[in-house]
PDB file of C-alpha atoms in Angstrom:
ATOM      1  CA  GLN A   1       1.182  14.928 -12.402  1.00 79.00           C
ATOM      2  CA  GLU A   2       1.301  13.424  -8.972  1.00 83.00           C
ATOM      3  CA  LYS A   3      -1.551  11.003  -8.747  1.00 93.00           C
ATOM      4  CA  LEU A   4      -2.588   7.645  -7.347  1.00 97.00           C
ATOM      5  CA  VAL A   5      -5.982   6.086  -7.982  1.00 97.00           C
ATOM      6  CA  GLU A   6      -7.314   3.123  -6.055  1.00 98.00           C
ATOM      7  CA  SER A   7     -10.013   0.689  -7.083  1.00 98.00           C
ATOM      8  CA  GLY A   8     -11.394  -2.685  -6.116  1.00 98.00           C
ATOM      9  CA  GLY A   9     -13.070  -1.958  -2.828  1.00 98.00           C
ATOM     10  CA  GLY A  10     -16.485  -3.273  -1.920  1.00 98.00           C
ATOM     11  CA  SER A  11     -18.372  -5.543   0.409  1.00 98.00           C
ATOM     12  CA  VAL A  12     -17.358  -9.105   1.144  1.00 98.00           C
ATOM     13  CA  ALA A  13     -18.363 -11.777   3.631  1.00 98.00           C
ATOM     14  CA  ALA A  14     -15.927 -12.900   6.311  1.00 98.00           C
ATOM     15  CA  GLY A  15     -13.470 -15.423   4.941  1.00 98.00           C
ATOM     16  CA  GLY A  16     -13.697 -13.955   1.465  1.00 98.00           C
ATOM     17  CA  SER A  17     -11.100 -12.298  -0.725  1.00 98.00           C
ATOM     18  CA  ARG A  18     -10.668  -9.012  -2.481  1.00 98.00           C
ATOM     19  CA  ARG A  19      -7.970  -7.473  -4.668  1.00 98.00           C
ATOM     20  CA  LEU A  20      -7.296  -3.768  -4.578  1.00 98.00           C
ATOM     21  CA  SER A  21      -5.465  -1.880  -7.309  1.00 98.00           C
ATOM     22  CA  CYS A  22      -3.555   1.372  -7.163  1.00 98.00           C
ATOM     23  CA  THR A  23      -2.490   2.965 -10.422  1.00 97.00           C
ATOM     24  CA  ALA A  24       0.121   5.653 -10.061  1.00 96.00           C
ATOM     25  CA  SER A  25       1.329   8.358 -12.372  1.00 95.00           C
ATOM     26  CA  ALA A  26       4.768   7.602 -13.730  1.00 92.00           C
ATOM     27  CA  SER A  27       6.392  10.201 -11.500  1.00 91.00           C
ATOM     28  CA  MET A  28       4.869   8.610  -8.412  1.00 91.00           C
ATOM     29  CA  TYR A  29       5.620   5.027  -9.408  1.00 91.00           C
ATOM     30  CA  ASP A  30       9.228   6.079  -9.932  1.00 91.00           C
ATOM     31  CA  LYS A  31       9.503   6.937  -6.239  1.00 90.00           C
ATOM     32  CA  ASN A  32      10.054   3.164  -5.951  1.00 93.00           C
ATOM     33  CA  CYS A  33       8.402   2.725  -2.555  1.00 96.00           C
ATOM     34  CA  LEU A  34       4.647   2.433  -2.553  1.00 97.00           C
ATOM     35  CA  GLY A  35       2.405   1.338   0.254  1.00 97.00           C
ATOM     36  CA  TRP A  36      -1.106   0.476   1.312  1.00 98.00           C
ATOM     37  CA  PHE A  37      -2.722   2.019   4.365  1.00 97.00           C
ATOM     38  CA  ARG A  38      -6.055   1.567   6.059  1.00 98.00           C
ATOM     39  CA  GLN A  39      -8.128   3.543   8.478  1.00 97.00           C
ATOM     40  CA  ALA A  40     -11.247   2.378  10.228  1.00 97.00           C
ATOM     41  CA  PRO A  41     -13.699   4.784  11.908  1.00 93.00           C
ATOM     42  CA  GLY A  42     -12.342   5.943  15.244  1.00 95.00           C
ATOM     43  CA  LYS A  43      -8.937   4.394  14.628  1.00 96.00           C
ATOM     44  CA  GLU A  44      -5.609   5.750  13.497  1.00 96.00           C
ATOM     45  CA  ARG A  45      -4.372   5.121   9.993  1.00 95.00           C
ATOM     46  CA  GLU A  46      -1.967   2.198   9.835  1.00 96.00           C
ATOM     47  CA  VAL A  47       0.469   0.914   7.264  1.00 97.00           C
ATOM     48  CA  VAL A  48      -0.720  -2.401   5.891  1.00 97.00           C
ATOM     49  CA  ALA A  49       2.075  -3.244   3.457  1.00 98.00           C
ATOM     50  CA  SER A  50       4.808  -1.639   1.413  1.00 97.00           C
ATOM     51  CA  ILE A  51       6.756  -2.668  -1.649  1.00 97.00           C
ATOM     52  CA  TYR A  52      10.073  -1.531  -3.048  1.00 96.00           C
ATOM     53  CA  THR A  53       9.236  -1.771  -6.722  1.00 95.00           C
ATOM     54  CA  VAL A  54      12.839  -2.049  -7.903  1.00 94.00           C
ATOM     55  CA  ASP A  55      13.380  -5.493  -6.408  1.00 94.00           C
ATOM     56  CA  ASP A  56       9.929  -6.473  -5.111  1.00 94.00           C
ATOM     57  CA  THR A  57      10.966  -6.439  -1.440  1.00 95.00           C
ATOM     58  CA  GLN A  58       7.826  -6.366   0.666  1.00 97.00           C
ATOM     59  CA  TRP A  59       6.910  -5.473   4.224  1.00 97.00           C
ATOM     60  CA  TYR A  60       3.699  -6.402   6.045  1.00 98.00           C
ATOM     61  CA  ASN A  61       1.940  -5.305   9.174  1.00 97.00           C
ATOM     62  CA  ASP A  62       1.775  -8.272  11.554  1.00 97.00           C
ATOM     63  CA  SER A  63      -2.020  -8.104  11.475  1.00 97.00           C
ATOM     64  CA  VAL A  64      -2.125  -9.093   7.800  1.00 98.00           C
ATOM     65  CA  LYS A  65       0.899 -11.368   7.416  1.00 98.00           C
ATOM     66  CA  GLY A  66      -0.038 -14.608   5.724  1.00 97.00           C
ATOM     67  CA  ARG A  67      -3.358 -13.204   4.487  1.00 98.00           C
ATOM     68  CA  PHE A  68      -2.487 -10.165   2.352  1.00 98.00           C
ATOM     69  CA  ILE A  69      -0.040  -9.956  -0.521  1.00 98.00           C
ATOM     70  CA  ILE A  70       1.278  -6.768  -2.056  1.00 98.00           C
ATOM     71  CA  SER A  71       2.472  -6.992  -5.642  1.00 97.00           C
ATOM     72  CA  ARG A  72       3.205  -4.752  -8.584  1.00 97.00           C
ATOM     73  CA  ASP A  73       2.999  -4.525 -12.362  1.00 96.00           C
ATOM     74  CA  SER A  74       5.566  -1.973 -13.425  1.00 94.00           C
ATOM     75  CA  SER A  75       4.323  -1.968 -17.030  1.00 96.00           C
ATOM     76  CA  LYS A  76       1.054  -0.554 -15.706  1.00 97.00           C
ATOM     77  CA  HIS A  77       2.507   1.581 -12.880  1.00 97.00           C
ATOM     78  CA  THR A  78       0.182  -0.339 -10.622  1.00 97.00           C
ATOM     79  CA  ILE A  79       0.448  -2.035  -7.254  1.00 97.00           C
ATOM     80  CA  TYR A  80      -2.057  -4.497  -5.880  1.00 98.00           C
ATOM     81  CA  LEU A  81      -3.187  -5.701  -2.500  1.00 98.00           C
ATOM     82  CA  SER A  82      -4.594  -9.218  -2.586  1.00 98.00           C
ATOM     83  CA  MET A  83      -6.535  -9.755   0.584  1.00 98.00           C
ATOM     84  CA  ASN A  84      -7.558 -13.243   1.670  1.00 98.00           C
ATOM     85  CA  ASP A  85      -9.465 -14.614   4.654  1.00 98.00           C
ATOM     86  CA  LEU A  86     -10.906 -11.182   5.279  1.00 98.00           C
ATOM     87  CA  GLN A  87     -12.341 -10.516   8.718  1.00 97.00           C
ATOM     88  CA  PRO A  88     -14.684  -7.792   9.975  1.00 97.00           C
ATOM     89  CA  GLU A  89     -11.735  -6.055  11.627  1.00 97.00           C
ATOM     90  CA  ASP A  90     -10.239  -5.574   8.154  1.00 98.00           C
ATOM     91  CA  SER A  91     -13.080  -3.226   7.271  1.00 98.00           C
ATOM     92  CA  ALA A  92     -11.597   0.195   6.548  1.00 98.00           C
ATOM     93  CA  MET A  93     -10.807   2.802   3.949  1.00 98.00           C
ATOM     94  CA  TYR A  94      -7.767   1.528   2.095  1.00 98.00           C
ATOM     95  CA  THR A  95      -5.450   4.103   0.588  1.00 98.00           C
ATOM     96  CA  CYS A  96      -2.250   3.796  -1.364  1.00 97.00           C
ATOM     97  CA  ALA A  97       0.641   6.216  -1.168  1.00 97.00           C
ATOM     98  CA  ALA A  98       3.999   6.949  -2.708  1.00 96.00           C
ATOM     99  CA  ASP A  99       6.875   7.479  -0.269  1.00 94.00           C
ATOM    100  CA  VAL A 100       8.439  10.702  -1.501  1.00 92.00           C
ATOM    101  CA  HIS A 101      12.002  11.561  -0.539  1.00 91.00           C
ATOM    102  CA  PRO A 102      14.426  14.284  -1.651  1.00 90.00           C
ATOM    103  CA  THR A 103      15.944  13.457  -5.028  1.00 89.00           C
ATOM    104  CA  THR A 104      19.353  13.589  -3.392  1.00 92.00           C
ATOM    105  CA  MET A 105      18.579  10.670  -1.129  1.00 93.00           C
ATOM    106  CA  PRO A 106      20.495   7.556  -2.224  1.00 94.00           C
ATOM    107  CA  SER A 107      18.327   4.728  -3.502  1.00 93.00           C
ATOM    108  CA  SER A 108      19.865   2.452  -0.871  1.00 94.00           C
ATOM    109  CA  VAL A 109      18.419   4.659   1.844  1.00 94.00           C
ATOM    110  CA  VAL A 110      15.017   4.775   0.153  1.00 94.00           C
ATOM    111  CA  ARG A 111      15.070   0.972   0.020  1.00 95.00           C
ATOM    112  CA  THR A 112      16.042   0.701   3.670  1.00 94.00           C
ATOM    113  CA  TYR A 113      13.091   2.832   4.678  1.00 94.00           C
ATOM    114  CA  CYS A 114      10.774   0.846   2.430  1.00 94.00           C
ATOM    115  CA  VAL A 115      11.711  -2.628   3.591  1.00 93.00           C
ATOM    116  CA  PHE A 116      10.835  -1.583   7.118  1.00 92.00           C
ATOM    117  CA  GLY A 117       7.415  -0.293   6.113  1.00 91.00           C
ATOM    118  CA  GLY A 118       8.323   3.060   4.628  1.00 91.00           C
ATOM    119  CA  SER A 119       8.915   6.524   6.019  1.00 91.00           C
ATOM    120  CA  TRP A 120       5.594   8.284   5.704  1.00 90.00           C
ATOM    121  CA  ASP A 121       4.993  11.958   6.297  1.00 88.00           C
ATOM    122  CA  SER A 122       3.140  14.970   4.952  1.00 83.00           C
ATOM    123  CA  GLY A 123       5.442  15.125   1.941  1.00 85.00           C
ATOM    124  CA  ASP A 124       4.123  11.884   0.530  1.00 92.00           C
ATOM    125  CA  VAL A 125       1.410  11.587  -2.099  1.00 94.00           C
ATOM    126  CA  TRP A 126      -1.839   9.795  -1.330  1.00 95.00           C
ATOM    127  CA  GLY A 127      -4.764   8.461  -3.259  1.00 96.00           C
ATOM    128  CA  GLN A 128      -8.406   9.040  -2.394  1.00 96.00           C
ATOM    129  CA  GLY A 129      -8.985   5.580  -1.012  1.00 97.00           C
ATOM    130  CA  THR A 130     -11.361   2.693  -1.601  1.00 98.00           C
ATOM    131  CA  GLN A 131     -13.689   1.278   1.034  1.00 98.00           C
ATOM    132  CA  VAL A 132     -13.607  -2.362   2.058  1.00 98.00           C
ATOM    133  CA  SER A 133     -16.427  -3.673   4.232  1.00 98.00           C
ATOM    134  CA  VAL A 134     -16.348  -7.193   5.640  1.00 98.00           C
ATOM    135  CA  SER A 135     -19.530  -8.626   7.103  1.00 97.00           C
ATOM    136  CA  GLU A 136     -19.823 -11.438   9.663  1.00 93.00           C
TER     137      GLU A 136
END
């Protein structure tokens, strides 16, 4: 079953912290490149962070560098997004996704895509999202 389920969203005051979780089905976690996205009302969806779960290589959007940390627990097929010093502009629906590639694609190529933020398209698998709201 292809599935990702997010949790951990909620309301927080500016300067606060929040940790999001994304639990994937085994088949999705085994895609090895998972990412967090966010979309605020009236704005395009943007990649926040990605992680290559084989070696923990991470990529971050410049807007969150130094504040957010993406991590993983392979025993639980789960990735996390630890968000610190949250600001109102971080308010958005946060969604995780698995970067799905043809099975014939070498793992080295999958990793290359992932360490530069991933290669996201309609073939990928997405969760339903969890809302984060940051107040002044």
